[in-house]
Structures are given as C-alpha cells and as structure tokens.
PDB file of C-alpha atoms and ligand atoms in Angstrom:
ATOM      1  CA  MET A   1       0.343 -15.119 -20.413  1.00 73.00           C
ATOM      2  CA  ARG A   2      -2.439 -17.081 -19.796  1.00 89.00           C
ATOM      3  CA  ARG A   3      -5.561 -15.395 -19.104  1.00 94.00           C
ATOM      4  CA  ARG A   4      -6.746 -14.894 -15.649  1.00 98.00           C
ATOM      5  CA  ARG A   5      -9.970 -14.025 -13.655  1.00 98.00           C
ATOM      6  CA  ILE A   6      -9.117 -10.820 -11.204  1.00 98.00           C
ATOM      7  CA  VAL A   7     -11.394  -9.312  -9.057  1.00 98.00           C
ATOM      8  CA  LEU A   8     -10.420  -5.427  -7.780  1.00 98.00           C
ATOM      9  CA  ILE A   9     -11.931  -4.035  -4.490  1.00 97.00           C
ATOM     10  CA  GLY A  10     -12.636  -0.361  -5.309  1.00 95.00           C
ATOM     11  CA  TYR A  11     -12.431   1.787  -8.415  1.00 95.00           C
ATOM     12  CA  GLY A  12     -10.617   4.850  -7.454  1.00 93.00           C
ATOM     13  CA  ALA A  13      -6.941   6.030  -9.044  1.00 93.00           C
ATOM     14  CA  ILE A  14      -5.309   3.006  -8.308  1.00 96.00           C
ATOM     15  CA  ALA A  15      -7.514   0.419  -9.366  1.00 97.00           C
ATOM     16  CA  ALA A  16      -8.874   2.387 -12.596  1.00 96.00           C
ATOM     17  CA  GLU A  17      -5.430   2.314 -13.930  1.00 96.00           C
ATOM     18  CA  LEU A  18      -4.715  -1.113 -13.255  1.00 98.00           C
ATOM     19  CA  ALA A  19      -7.632  -2.489 -14.739  1.00 98.00           C
ATOM     20  CA  GLU A  20      -6.684  -0.773 -17.856  1.00 97.00           C
ATOM     21  CA  ALA A  21      -3.439  -2.527 -17.788  1.00 97.00           C
ATOM     22  CA  LEU A  22      -4.918  -6.043 -16.916  1.00 98.00           C
ATOM     23  CA  LEU A  23      -7.372  -5.904 -19.536  1.00 97.00           C
ATOM     24  CA  ALA A  24      -4.502  -5.126 -22.270  1.00 97.00           C
ATOM     25  CA  ARG A  25      -2.586  -8.241 -20.851  1.00 96.00           C
ATOM     26  CA  GLY A  26      -5.825 -10.008 -21.706  1.00 97.00           C
ATOM     27  CA  HIS A  27      -7.165 -10.975 -18.364  1.00 98.00           C
ATOM     28  CA  ALA A  28     -10.647 -10.939 -17.253  1.00 97.00           C
ATOM     29  CA  VAL A  29     -11.373  -8.253 -14.799  1.00 98.00           C
ATOM     30  CA  ASP A  30     -14.501  -7.521 -12.384  1.00 97.00           C
ATOM     31  CA  VAL A  31     -14.944  -4.788  -9.857  1.00 97.00           C
ATOM     32  CA  LEU A  32     -16.423  -5.054  -6.275  1.00 96.00           C
ATOM     33  CA  LEU A  33     -17.629  -1.776  -5.083  1.00 94.00           C
ATOM     34  CA  LYS A  34     -19.235  -0.692  -1.890  1.00 88.00           C
ATOM     35  CA  PRO A  35     -23.129  -0.337  -2.442  1.00 80.00           C
ATOM     36  CA  GLY A  36     -23.986   3.380  -3.286  1.00 78.00           C
ATOM     37  CA  LEU A  37     -20.691   4.599  -3.978  1.00 74.00           C
ATOM     38  CA  ALA A  38     -20.072   7.341  -6.802  1.00 74.00           C
ATOM     39  CA  SER A  39     -17.235   5.470  -8.204  1.00 73.00           C
ATOM     40  CA  ARG A  40     -19.754   2.752  -9.452  1.00 78.00           C
ATOM     41  CA  GLN A  41     -20.983   5.060 -12.555  1.00 83.00           C
ATOM     42  CA  ARG A  42     -17.282   5.231 -13.309  1.00 88.00           C
ATOM     43  CA  VAL A  43     -16.809   1.437 -13.954  1.00 92.00           C
ATOM     44  CA  PRO A  44     -16.544   0.959 -17.794  1.00 93.00           C
ATOM     45  CA  GLU A  45     -18.357  -1.547 -19.537  1.00 92.00           C
ATOM     46  CA  THR A  46     -15.415  -3.884 -20.366  1.00 94.00           C
ATOM     47  CA  LEU A  47     -15.334  -4.639 -16.431  1.00 96.00           C
ATOM     48  CA  GLY A  48     -17.987  -6.848 -14.605  1.00 94.00           C
ATOM     49  CA  LEU A  49     -19.424  -5.538 -11.418  1.00 94.00           C
ATOM     50  CA  VAL A  50     -19.513  -8.424  -8.441  1.00 95.00           C
ATOM     51  CA  PRO A  51     -22.396  -7.833  -6.547  1.00 92.00           C
ATOM     52  CA  ASP A  52     -20.990  -8.777  -3.055  1.00 93.00           C
ATOM     53  CA  VAL A  53     -18.423 -10.300  -1.173  1.00 94.00           C
ATOM     54  CA  ALA A  54     -20.364 -13.600  -0.797  1.00 95.00           C
ATOM     55  CA  ALA A  55     -20.398 -13.700  -4.710  1.00 96.00           C
ATOM     56  CA  LEU A  56     -16.908 -12.741  -5.065  1.00 95.00           C
ATOM     57  CA  ALA A  57     -16.101 -15.797  -2.773  1.00 94.00           C
ATOM     58  CA  ALA A  58     -18.360 -18.042  -4.439  1.00 94.00           C
ATOM     59  CA  ASP A  59     -16.766 -17.259  -7.626  1.00 93.00           C
ATOM     60  CA  GLY A  60     -13.242 -18.202  -6.945  1.00 94.00           C
ATOM     61  CA  PRO A  61     -11.227 -15.910  -8.951  1.00 98.00           C
ATOM     62  CA  ASP A  62      -7.459 -16.422  -9.729  1.00 98.00           C
ATOM     63  CA  LEU A  63      -6.446 -13.205  -7.615  1.00 98.00           C
ATOM     64  CA  VAL A  64      -8.205 -10.503  -5.782  1.00 98.00           C
ATOM     65  CA  ILE A  65      -6.656  -7.064  -5.535  1.00 98.00           C
ATOM     66  CA  GLU A  66      -8.117  -4.361  -2.711  1.00 98.00           C
ATOM     67  CA  ALA A  67      -7.066  -1.222  -3.832  1.00 97.00           C
ATOM     68  CA  ALA A  68      -9.950   0.609  -1.683  1.00 95.00           C
ATOM     69  CA  GLY A  69      -8.770   1.828   1.597  1.00 93.00           C
ATOM     70  CA  HIS A  70      -8.550   0.435   5.178  1.00 92.00           C
ATOM     71  CA  GLU A  71     -12.140  -0.173   5.636  1.00 94.00           C
ATOM     72  CA  ALA A  72     -12.226  -2.638   2.849  1.00 95.00           C
ATOM     73  CA  VAL A  73      -9.104  -4.539   4.276  1.00 96.00           C
ATOM     74  CA  ARG A  74     -11.224  -4.916   7.533  1.00 96.00           C
ATOM     75  CA  GLN A  75     -14.534  -5.562   5.782  1.00 95.00           C
ATOM     76  CA  VAL A  76     -13.738  -7.642   2.303  1.00 96.00           C
ATOM     77  CA  VAL A  77     -10.535  -9.175   2.743  1.00 98.00           C
ATOM     78  CA  PRO A  78     -11.463 -11.531   5.575  1.00 98.00           C
ATOM     79  CA  ALA A  79     -14.130 -13.332   3.304  1.00 97.00           C
ATOM     80  CA  CYS A  80     -11.688 -13.709   0.733  1.00 97.00           C
ATOM     81  CA  LEU A  81      -9.006 -15.388   2.793  1.00 98.00           C
ATOM     82  CA  GLU A  82     -11.914 -17.740   4.131  1.00 97.00           C
ATOM     83  CA  ALA A  83     -12.697 -18.582   0.626  1.00 97.00           C
ATOM     84  CA  GLY A  84      -9.146 -19.656   0.468  1.00 98.00           C
ATOM     85  CA  LEU A  85      -8.139 -16.868  -2.193  1.00 98.00           C
ATOM     86  CA  PRO A  86      -5.114 -15.126  -2.771  1.00 98.00           C
ATOM     87  CA  VAL A  87      -5.330 -11.380  -2.124  1.00 98.00           C
ATOM     88  CA  LEU A  88      -2.894  -8.626  -3.082  1.00 98.00           C
ATOM     89  CA  ILE A  89      -3.308  -5.775  -0.618  1.00 98.00           C
ATOM     90  CA  SER A  90      -2.581  -1.813  -0.953  1.00 97.00           C
ATOM     91  CA  SER A  91      -3.607  -0.504   1.963  1.00 95.00           C
ATOM     92  CA  ILE A  92      -0.561  -2.166   3.926  1.00 94.00           C
ATOM     93  CA  GLY A  93      -1.202   0.528   6.633  1.00 92.00           C
ATOM     94  CA  ALA A  94      -4.294  -1.289   7.684  1.00 93.00           C
ATOM     95  CA  LEU A  95      -2.186  -4.158   9.414  1.00 94.00           C
ATOM     96  CA  HIS A  96      -0.474  -1.993  11.998  1.00 92.00           C
ATOM     97  CA  ASP A  97      -3.578  -3.072  13.788  1.00 93.00           C
ATOM     98  CA  ASP A  98      -1.968  -6.373  15.416  1.00 94.00           C
ATOM     99  CA  ALA A  99      -5.513  -8.156  15.794  1.00 97.00           C
ATOM    100  CA  LEU A 100      -6.656  -7.709  12.319  1.00 97.00           C
ATOM    101  CA  ASN A 101      -3.169  -8.633  11.085  1.00 97.00           C
ATOM    102  CA  GLU A 102      -3.134 -11.845  13.184  1.00 98.00           C
ATOM    103  CA  ARG A 103      -6.514 -12.602  12.197  1.00 98.00           C
ATOM    104  CA  LEU A 104      -6.145 -12.247   8.322  1.00 98.00           C
ATOM    105  CA  VAL A 105      -2.796 -14.210   8.717  1.00 98.00           C
ATOM    106  CA  GLY A 106      -4.607 -17.077  10.745  1.00 98.00           C
ATOM    107  CA  LEU A 107      -7.337 -17.187   8.016  1.00 98.00           C
ATOM    108  CA  ALA A 108      -5.066 -17.573   5.091  1.00 98.00           C
ATOM    109  CA  ARG A 109      -2.885 -20.411   6.902  1.00 98.00           C
ATOM    110  CA  GLU A 110      -6.242 -22.192   7.718  1.00 98.00           C
ATOM    111  CA  HIS A 111      -7.948 -22.128   4.413  1.00 98.00           C
ATOM    112  CA  GLY A 112      -5.018 -21.669   1.944  1.00 97.00           C
ATOM    113  CA  GLY A 113      -5.365 -18.272   0.762  1.00 97.00           C
ATOM    114  CA  ARG A 114      -2.453 -15.888   0.673  1.00 97.00           C
ATOM    115  CA  LEU A 115      -1.776 -12.328   1.954  1.00 98.00           C
ATOM    116  CA  LEU A 116       0.251 -10.732  -1.131  1.00 98.00           C
ATOM    117  CA  LEU A 117       2.034  -7.115   0.111  1.00 97.00           C
ATOM    118  CA  PRO A 118       3.520  -5.136  -2.607  1.00 96.00           C
ATOM    119  CA  SER A 119       6.271  -2.428  -2.186  1.00 94.00           C
ATOM    120  CA  GLY A 120       3.713   0.058  -3.308  1.00 95.00           C
ATOM    121  CA  ALA A 121       5.049   3.555  -3.300  1.00 94.00           C
ATOM    122  CA  LEU A 122       8.437   2.288  -1.740  1.00 94.00           C
ATOM    123  CA  GLY A 123      11.211   0.233  -3.000  1.00 93.00           C
ATOM    124  CA  ALA A 124      14.221  -2.121  -1.572  1.00 94.00           C
ATOM    125  CA  LEU A 125      11.838  -4.411   0.739  1.00 96.00           C
ATOM    126  CA  ASP A 126      14.040  -7.372  -0.487  1.00 96.00           C
ATOM    127  CA  TYR A 127      16.878  -5.717   1.270  1.00 98.00           C
ATOM    128  CA  VAL A 128      14.866  -4.860   4.451  1.00 98.00           C
ATOM    129  CA  ARG A 129      13.797  -8.326   4.574  1.00 98.00           C
ATOM    130  CA  ALA A 130      17.184  -9.729   4.175  1.00 98.00           C
ATOM    131  CA  VAL A 131      18.207  -7.574   7.302  1.00 98.00           C
ATOM    132  CA  ARG A 132      15.764  -8.131   9.707  1.00 98.00           C
ATOM    133  CA  HIS A 133      17.516 -10.444  11.734  1.00 97.00           C
ATOM    134  CA  ALA A 134      20.937  -8.762  11.619  1.00 98.00           C
ATOM    135  CA  GLY A 135      22.749  -7.897  14.612  1.00 98.00           C
ATOM    136  CA  ALA A 136      22.842  -3.920  15.373  1.00 98.00           C
ATOM    137  CA  LEU A 137      19.921  -3.413  13.296  1.00 98.00           C
ATOM    138  CA  SER A 138      18.543   0.200  12.778  1.00 98.00           C
ATOM    139  CA  LEU A 139      15.743   0.902  10.299  1.00 98.00           C
ATOM    140  CA  ARG A 140      14.435   4.552   9.909  1.00 98.00           C
ATOM    141  CA  TYR A 141      12.278   5.930   7.548  1.00 96.00           C
ATOM    142  CA  GLN A 142      11.673   9.401   6.619  1.00 95.00           C
ATOM    143  CA  SER A 143       8.580  11.252   4.795  1.00 92.00           C
ATOM    144  CA  ARG A 144       9.749  14.391   3.219  1.00 91.00           C
ATOM    145  CA  LYS A 145       7.090  16.543   1.684  1.00 88.00           C
ATOM    146  CA  PRO A 146       6.887  20.021   0.776  1.00 87.00           C
ATOM    147  CA  PRO A 147       4.979  22.420   3.353  1.00 88.00           C
ATOM    148  CA  ALA A 148       1.948  22.692   1.462  1.00 84.00           C
ATOM    149  CA  ALA A 149       1.279  18.846   2.146  1.00 82.00           C
ATOM    150  CA  TRP A 150       1.112  19.711   5.541  1.00 86.00           C
ATOM    151  CA  ALA A 151       0.005  23.270   5.968  1.00 88.00           C
ATOM    152  CA  ALA A 152      -2.574  22.685   8.588  1.00 90.00           C
ATOM    153  CA  GLU A 153      -0.333  20.923  11.178  1.00 89.00           C
ATOM    154  CA  LEU A 154       2.625  23.679  10.357  1.00 92.00           C
ATOM    155  CA  ARG A 155      -0.257  26.413  11.193  1.00 94.00           C
ATOM    156  CA  ALA A 156      -1.075  24.582  14.266  1.00 92.00           C
ATOM    157  CA  LEU A 157       2.927  24.797  15.495  1.00 90.00           C
ATOM    158  CA  GLY A 158       2.889  28.637  14.668  1.00 93.00           C
ATOM    159  CA  HIS A 159       4.809  28.136  11.077  1.00 93.00           C
ATOM    160  CA  ASP A 160       3.950  30.068   8.052  1.00 93.00           C
ATOM    161  CA  PRO A 161       3.779  27.261   5.530  1.00 91.00           C
ATOM    162  CA  ALA A 162       4.559  29.662   2.643  1.00 91.00           C
ATOM    163  CA  ALA A 163       7.570  31.254   4.621  1.00 92.00           C
ATOM    164  CA  LEU A 164       9.378  27.705   5.723  1.00 93.00           C
ATOM    165  CA  ALA A 165      13.051  28.384   5.394  1.00 93.00           C
ATOM    166  CA  GLU A 166      13.993  25.151   6.850  1.00 94.00           C
ATOM    167  CA  PRO A 167      12.839  21.776   7.486  1.00 95.00           C
ATOM    168  CA  VAL A 168      10.436  21.179  10.167  1.00 94.00           C
ATOM    169  CA  THR A 169       9.996  17.591  11.931  1.00 95.00           C
ATOM    170  CA  LEU A 170       6.351  17.163  12.568  1.00 93.00           C
ATOM    171  CA  PHE A 171       6.795  13.722  14.342  1.00 94.00           C
ATOM    172  CA  ALA A 172       9.386  11.318  15.470  1.00 96.00           C
ATOM    173  CA  GLY A 173       8.448   7.735  17.008  1.00 96.00           C
ATOM    174  CA  THR A 174       7.875   4.297  16.152  1.00 96.00           C
ATOM    175  CA  ALA A 175       5.960   3.025  13.207  1.00 94.00           C
ATOM    176  CA  ARG A 176       3.288   2.041  15.641  1.00 91.00           C
ATOM    177  CA  GLN A 177       2.963   5.678  17.095  1.00 90.00           C
ATOM    178  CA  ALA A 178       2.824   7.077  13.394  1.00 90.00           C
ATOM    179  CA  ALA A 179       0.021   4.675  12.745  1.00 83.00           C
ATOM    180  CA  ALA A 180      -2.049   5.896  15.581  1.00 80.00           C
ATOM    181  CA  LEU A 181      -1.051   9.503  14.498  1.00 85.00           C
ATOM    182  CA  TYR A 182      -1.415   9.302  10.536  1.00 83.00           C
ATOM    183  CA  PRO A 183      -3.268   6.228   9.366  1.00 73.00           C
ATOM    184  CA  GLN A 184      -3.819   7.657   6.044  1.00 70.00           C
ATOM    185  CA  ASN A 185      -0.053   8.313   5.459  1.00 73.00           C
ATOM    186  CA  LEU A 186       1.433   4.926   6.926  1.00 81.00           C
ATOM    187  CA  ASN A 187       1.062   2.403   4.154  1.00 90.00           C
ATOM    188  CA  VAL A 188       4.882   2.621   3.314  1.00 92.00           C
ATOM    189  CA  ALA A 189       6.021   2.868   6.924  1.00 93.00           C
ATOM    190  CA  ALA A 190       3.690  -0.317   7.788  1.00 94.00           C
ATOM    191  CA  ALA A 191       5.324  -2.370   4.705  1.00 95.00           C
ATOM    192  CA  LEU A 192       8.823  -1.271   5.748  1.00 96.00           C
ATOM    193  CA  ALA A 193       7.845  -2.487   9.602  1.00 97.00           C
ATOM    194  CA  LEU A 194       6.412  -5.732   7.950  1.00 97.00           C
ATOM    195  CA  ALA A 195       9.385  -6.595   6.052  1.00 97.00           C
ATOM    196  CA  GLY A 196      11.728  -5.402   8.391  1.00 98.00           C
ATOM    197  CA  PRO A 197      11.993  -5.821  12.379  1.00 97.00           C
ATOM    198  CA  GLY A 198       7.874  -4.718  13.150  1.00 97.00           C
ATOM    199  CA  PHE A 199       6.294  -1.654  14.142  1.00 96.00           C
ATOM    200  CA  GLU A 200       8.105  -1.105  17.474  1.00 96.00           C
ATOM    201  CA  ALA A 201      11.694  -1.234  16.053  1.00 97.00           C
ATOM    202  CA  THR A 202      10.959   0.785  12.796  1.00 97.00           C
ATOM    203  CA  GLY A 203      11.659   4.403  13.439  1.00 97.00           C
ATOM    204  CA  VAL A 204       9.514   7.050  11.659  1.00 96.00           C
ATOM    205  CA  GLU A 205      10.214  10.934  11.070  1.00 96.00           C
ATOM    206  CA  VAL A 206       7.511  13.049   9.285  1.00 93.00           C
ATOM    207  CA  ILE A 207       9.652  16.325   8.057  1.00 94.00           C
ATOM    208  CA  CYS A 208       8.125  19.371   5.910  1.00 92.00           C
ATOM    209  CA  ASP A 209      10.829  20.415   3.800  1.00 92.00           C
ATOM    210  CA  PRO A 210      10.807  23.310   1.523  1.00 92.00           C
ATOM    211  CA  GLU A 211      13.527  21.838  -0.634  1.00 91.00           C
ATOM    212  CA  ALA A 212      11.380  18.822  -1.102  1.00 87.00           C
ATOM    213  CA  GLY A 213      10.793  18.456  -4.873  1.00 80.00           C
ATOM    214  CA  GLY A 214       7.831  15.988  -4.410  1.00 81.00           C
ATOM    215  CA  ASN A 215       6.692  13.015  -1.914  1.00 87.00           C
ATOM    216  CA  THR A 216      10.106  12.080  -0.926  1.00 93.00           C
ATOM    217  CA  HIS A 217      10.746   8.751   0.892  1.00 94.00           C
ATOM    218  CA  VAL A 218      13.864   8.099   2.532  1.00 95.00           C
ATOM    219  CA  VAL A 219      14.985   4.657   4.047  1.00 97.00           C
ATOM    220  CA  LEU A 220      18.169   4.344   6.260  1.00 98.00           C
ATOM    221  CA  ALA A 221      19.221   0.853   7.223  1.00 98.00           C
ATOM    222  CA  ASP A 222      22.560   0.191   9.292  1.00 98.00           C
ATOM    223  CA  SER A 223      23.480  -3.339  10.648  1.00 98.00           C
ATOM    224  CA  GLU A 224      26.388  -5.739  10.663  1.00 98.00           C
ATOM    225  CA  LEU A 225      25.836  -6.390   7.142  1.00 98.00           C
ATOM    226  CA  GLY A 226      26.363  -2.636   5.727  1.00 98.00           C
ATOM    227  CA  THR A 227      24.258   0.182   5.082  1.00 98.00           C
ATOM    228  CA  MET A 228      21.473   1.438   2.691  1.00 98.00           C
ATOM    229  CA  ARG A 229      20.510   4.742   1.950  1.00 98.00           C
ATOM    230  CA  LEU A 230      17.425   4.986  -0.398  1.00 97.00           C
ATOM    231  CA  SER A 231      15.505   7.855  -1.491  1.00 95.00           C
ATOM    232  CA  ILE A 232      12.739   8.089  -3.951  1.00 96.00           C
ATOM    233  CA  VAL A 233      10.756  11.174  -5.014  1.00 95.00           C
ATOM    234  CA  ASN A 234       7.473   9.895  -6.459  1.00 94.00           C
ATOM    235  CA  ASN A 235       5.133  11.807  -8.670  1.00 92.00           C
ATOM    236  CA  PRO A 236       1.634  12.186  -8.024  1.00 87.00           C
ATOM    237  CA  SER A 237      -1.036  10.044  -9.673  1.00 88.00           C
ATOM    238  CA  PRO A 238      -2.929  12.362 -12.469  1.00 89.00           C
ATOM    239  CA  THR A 239      -6.279  11.336 -11.035  1.00 88.00           C
ATOM    240  CA  ASN A 240      -5.527  11.403  -7.128  1.00 83.00           C
ATOM    241  CA  PRO A 241      -3.116  14.027  -5.970  1.00 79.00           C
ATOM    242  CA  LYS A 242      -2.970  12.050  -2.558  1.00 80.00           C
ATOM    243  CA  THR A 243      -1.642   8.793  -4.071  1.00 86.00           C
ATOM    244  CA  SER A 244       1.737   8.260  -5.691  1.00 91.00           C
ATOM    245  CA  TRP A 245       1.814   7.207  -9.609  1.00 94.00           C
ATOM    246  CA  ILE A 246       4.243   4.574  -9.022  1.00 96.00           C
ATOM    247  CA  VAL A 247       1.637   2.599  -6.763  1.00 96.00           C
ATOM    248  CA  GLY A 248      -0.646   1.389  -9.730  1.00 97.00           C
ATOM    249  CA  ARG A 249       2.366   0.134 -11.532  1.00 97.00           C
ATOM    250  CA  SER A 250       3.832  -1.542  -8.534  1.00 97.00           C
ATOM    251  CA  LEU A 251       0.686  -3.598  -8.041  1.00 98.00           C
ATOM    252  CA  LEU A 252       0.926  -4.436 -11.891  1.00 98.00           C
ATOM    253  CA  ALA A 253       4.134  -5.595 -11.255  1.00 98.00           C
ATOM    254  CA  ALA A 254       3.250  -7.787  -8.391  1.00 98.00           C
ATOM    255  CA  VAL A 255       0.358  -9.416 -10.521  1.00 98.00           C
ATOM    256  CA  ASP A 256       2.865 -10.111 -13.290  1.00 97.00           C
ATOM    257  CA  GLN A 257       5.333 -11.882 -10.737  1.00 97.00           C
ATOM    258  CA  TYR A 258       2.538 -13.629  -9.331  1.00 97.00           C
ATOM    259  CA  PHE A 259       1.579 -15.421 -12.285  1.00 97.00           C
ATOM    260  CA  SER A 260       5.294 -15.888 -13.786  1.00 96.00           C
ATOM    261  CA  PRO A 261       7.131 -18.798 -14.012  1.00 95.00           C
ATOM    262  CA  VAL A 262      10.136 -16.787 -12.573  1.00 96.00           C
ATOM    263  CA  MET A 263       9.721 -15.212  -9.656  1.00 93.00           C
ATOM    264  CA  MET A 264      12.430 -12.539  -8.540  1.00 93.00           C
ATOM    265  CA  VAL A 265      12.271 -12.623  -4.935  1.00 90.00           C
TER     266      VAL A 265
HETATM  267  N1  NAD B   1       1.054   0.419  -0.364  1.00 73.24           N
HETATM  268  C1  NAD B   1       1.075   1.910  -1.011  1.00 73.24           C
HETATM  269  O1  NAD B   1       2.273   2.480  -0.976  1.00 73.24           O
HETATM  270  C2  NAD B   1      -0.015   2.616  -1.236  1.00 73.24           C
HETATM  271  C3  NAD B   1      -0.103   4.142  -1.688  1.00 73.24           C
HETATM  272  C4  NAD B   1      -1.092   4.978  -2.019  1.00 73.24           C
HETATM  273  C5  NAD B   1      -2.298   4.372  -1.776  1.00 73.24           C
HETATM  274  N2  NAD B   1      -2.467   3.093  -1.231  1.00 73.24           N
HETATM  275  C6  NAD B   1      -3.713   2.459  -0.831  1.00 73.24           C
HETATM  276  O2  NAD B   1      -4.598   2.650  -1.778  1.00 73.24           O
HETATM  277  C7  NAD B   1      -5.901   2.950  -1.639  1.00 73.24           C
HETATM  278  C8  NAD B   1      -6.405   3.254  -2.715  1.00 73.24           C
HETATM  279  O3  NAD B   1      -6.040   4.484  -3.458  1.00 73.24           O
HETATM  280  P1  NAD B   1      -6.718   5.361  -4.594  1.00 73.24           P
HETATM  281  O4  NAD B   1      -5.686   6.445  -4.903  1.00 73.24           O
HETATM  282  O5  NAD B   1      -7.210   4.186  -5.518  1.00 73.24           O
HETATM  283  O6  NAD B   1      -7.829   5.988  -3.970  1.00 73.24           O
HETATM  284  P2  NAD B   1      -9.357   6.747  -4.245  1.00 73.24           P
HETATM  285  O7  NAD B   1      -9.924   7.482  -3.338  1.00 73.24           O
HETATM  286  O8  NAD B   1      -8.892   6.978  -5.798  1.00 73.24           O
HETATM  287  O9  NAD B   1     -10.382   5.444  -4.730  1.00 73.24           O
HETATM  288  C9  NAD B   1     -10.676   4.620  -3.720  1.00 73.24           C
HETATM  289  C10 NAD B   1     -11.746   3.239  -4.045  1.00 73.24           C
HETATM  290  O10 NAD B   1     -12.178   2.694  -3.150  1.00 73.24           O
HETATM  291  C11 NAD B   1     -13.755   2.556  -3.330  1.00 73.24           C
HETATM  292  N3  NAD B   1     -13.939   1.960  -2.173  1.00 73.24           N
HETATM  293  C12 NAD B   1     -14.083   2.494  -0.893  1.00 73.24           C
HETATM  294  N4  NAD B   1     -14.262   1.876   0.314  1.00 73.24           N
HETATM  295  C13 NAD B   1     -14.508   0.694  -0.309  1.00 73.24           C
HETATM  296  C14 NAD B   1     -15.029  -0.549   0.158  1.00 73.24           C
HETATM  297  N5  NAD B   1     -15.234  -0.748   1.601  1.00 73.24           N
HETATM  298  N6  NAD B   1     -15.327  -1.738  -0.561  1.00 73.24           N
HETATM  299  C15 NAD B   1     -15.249  -1.433  -1.794  1.00 73.24           C
HETATM  300  N7  NAD B   1     -14.698  -0.310  -2.686  1.00 73.24           N
HETATM  301  C16 NAD B   1     -14.520   0.620  -1.765  1.00 73.24           C
HETATM  302  C17 NAD B   1     -13.983   4.077  -3.363  1.00 73.24           C
HETATM  303  O11 NAD B   1     -15.265   3.915  -4.033  1.00 73.24           O
HETATM  304  C18 NAD B   1     -13.154   4.478  -4.690  1.00 73.24           C
HETATM  305  O12 NAD B   1     -13.255   3.736  -5.984  1.00 73.24           O
HETATM  306  C19 NAD B   1      -5.791   4.118  -0.579  1.00 73.24           C
HETATM  307  O13 NAD B   1      -6.781   3.922   0.154  1.00 73.24           O
HETATM  308  C20 NAD B   1      -4.493   3.588   0.162  1.00 73.24           C
HETATM  309  O14 NAD B   1      -4.984   2.860   1.331  1.00 73.24           O
HETATM  310  C21 NAD B   1      -1.276   2.524  -0.725  1.00 73.24           C
END
C-alpha cells in the first residue's frame, strides 16, 4: 500500500490503537490535540504533532481522522473541510445537530472535501442504506447494557441496580430525543439514523438488562423488502471501558477501504 499522510484529531483510546496500526501499514501519522490536554505527553516520538488547525489545513494531508469527541467535530472539522480535505468522523452523534450537519455537508460540497462516516461500534449500515426509501419501513435500535452501566439512572427510578431481575426500559422515543438526553451514547444511533430514514423516523430504546453480557446493540428493520435482526455484543476497549474495542478496527477498515482500488459499498 502506498504511504499516505494521515492526521489524527485526538490521542485517546481509539486514536492510540489506530496510530499504531497505521504506522505498521507504512503511513505517516501526525496528531492534532487541543493545547494543554494531558494526552499530549502520551504521544510517542514516532508521531508528529500538528500545532493547530491552520497548520493542519495548510499541510494538506491525504486524510484527517477525528477520534476526539463532539466538541472537536464542531471546532476542528469545519476548517478541514474548508481546506478541501477528507475527514473520517468517529463522533457521528455530533451530527444530530441539523445546523452543524448542514454546515459540514455544505462546506464539503463547496470546497471539494468529504465527510466519511464509519460503522463504528455497529454493523449492517449497508443494509440500512439500502432500505432507507423502502415502503412500510420501521427501523428500531435498542441499546442493552448491564445494570452497572446505568446505576445512577436506575436508582433515580427507585431500582436497586444490584438486585435487578427483569429488564428495565430507561428510554423509548426517537433518535432525535435520544440525542438530547444521552449525547455521549448516541454515536451508534446517529449512524443508523443518518444511514436510514433520519433522526425522527428512527426509534431508539435504552434498556438495562441483567442478562446483557456486555454492551449490546440490537437493530430491527422491517420493510416491504424483508426483515433484519442484528445483535452485536461489543467488548470494551482495554484502555477506555466506555468505548467499544471494535471502534478502532472499524476506523482502520474504513481507512483501508478509502485508499483501496477496490471499494466494498
Ligand atoms: N462511532 C462510534 O461507534 C463510536 C464509539 C465510541 C466512541 N466514539 C467517539 O470516539 C471519540 C473518542 O473515543 P476514545 O475512546 O478514543 O476517547 P478518549 O477519551 O480515550 O480520547 C479522546 C481524545 O481526544 C482528545 N481531545 C478532546 N477534545 C479535543 C479537541 N477539541 N481537539 C483535539 N483533541 C481533543 C483528548 O485529549 C483525548 O486524547 C468519543 O468521544 C466518541 O465520540 C465513536
């Protein structure tokens, strides 16, 4: 594979794992961090540091990858798109803000940049894209996590998390409402809504399930074309238990695909 120049925004659990894999493939990797953040000390010497977003835009790398959070999507990604760069975004939940989403798409269109949205912790977005205009479509996403993941919320409802015997539904509504209530947990639901019929027409349930073996995502799609039932149980990242381990590999697969002469779409 040809050597490419890639800039990572952020250097947390996902970016550190990804950087190692990208270097192993022979790519050159630089990192952009917010000034003063503790993760600056963790960036190894094999990686370059980009001082600010203006330097990033002027340098014109082959690909920018955001693995830093919703704030970075708002603050850094617009300037990258204005410079005509392709940007792979892990914090897809930030795009539930219609004004931000439209601004980013407009900048990409105007300046020749590209927004790339990976499947992240989920799968089967190809199927969801294919059925998005199908008749009689119902698309629902369920997040099933063990009670420990929602201990405070369960206590607020009068449940003892340690003694929960039956599943408890914490939330049922649209992906739009879920975005407002749980902004940090919405990356997966946002990816589904954007691939499918949008934030209003995508149903979301957040369920505490004592039987859930890990962070479980269930997608239920019914339409005139058929049905899909998807269930994924993700193991946590060894360095950030809030992040699924698969996410770094999903970004790596997206990078490979982006530079590949063969594209699976
Ligand atoms: N698409 C998905 O399925 C999915 C799943 C999990 C996480 N994510 C997203 O990935 C992001 C990163 O996850 P992680 O586990 O690596 O998080 P992490 O907390 O381990 O690391 C975040 C890194 O970003 C840096 N950072 C924060 N704000 C920044 C800014 N404005 N500019 C530059 N750097 C900044 C931090 O210093 C840190 O290095 C999450 O915030 C989440 O939005 C997406």
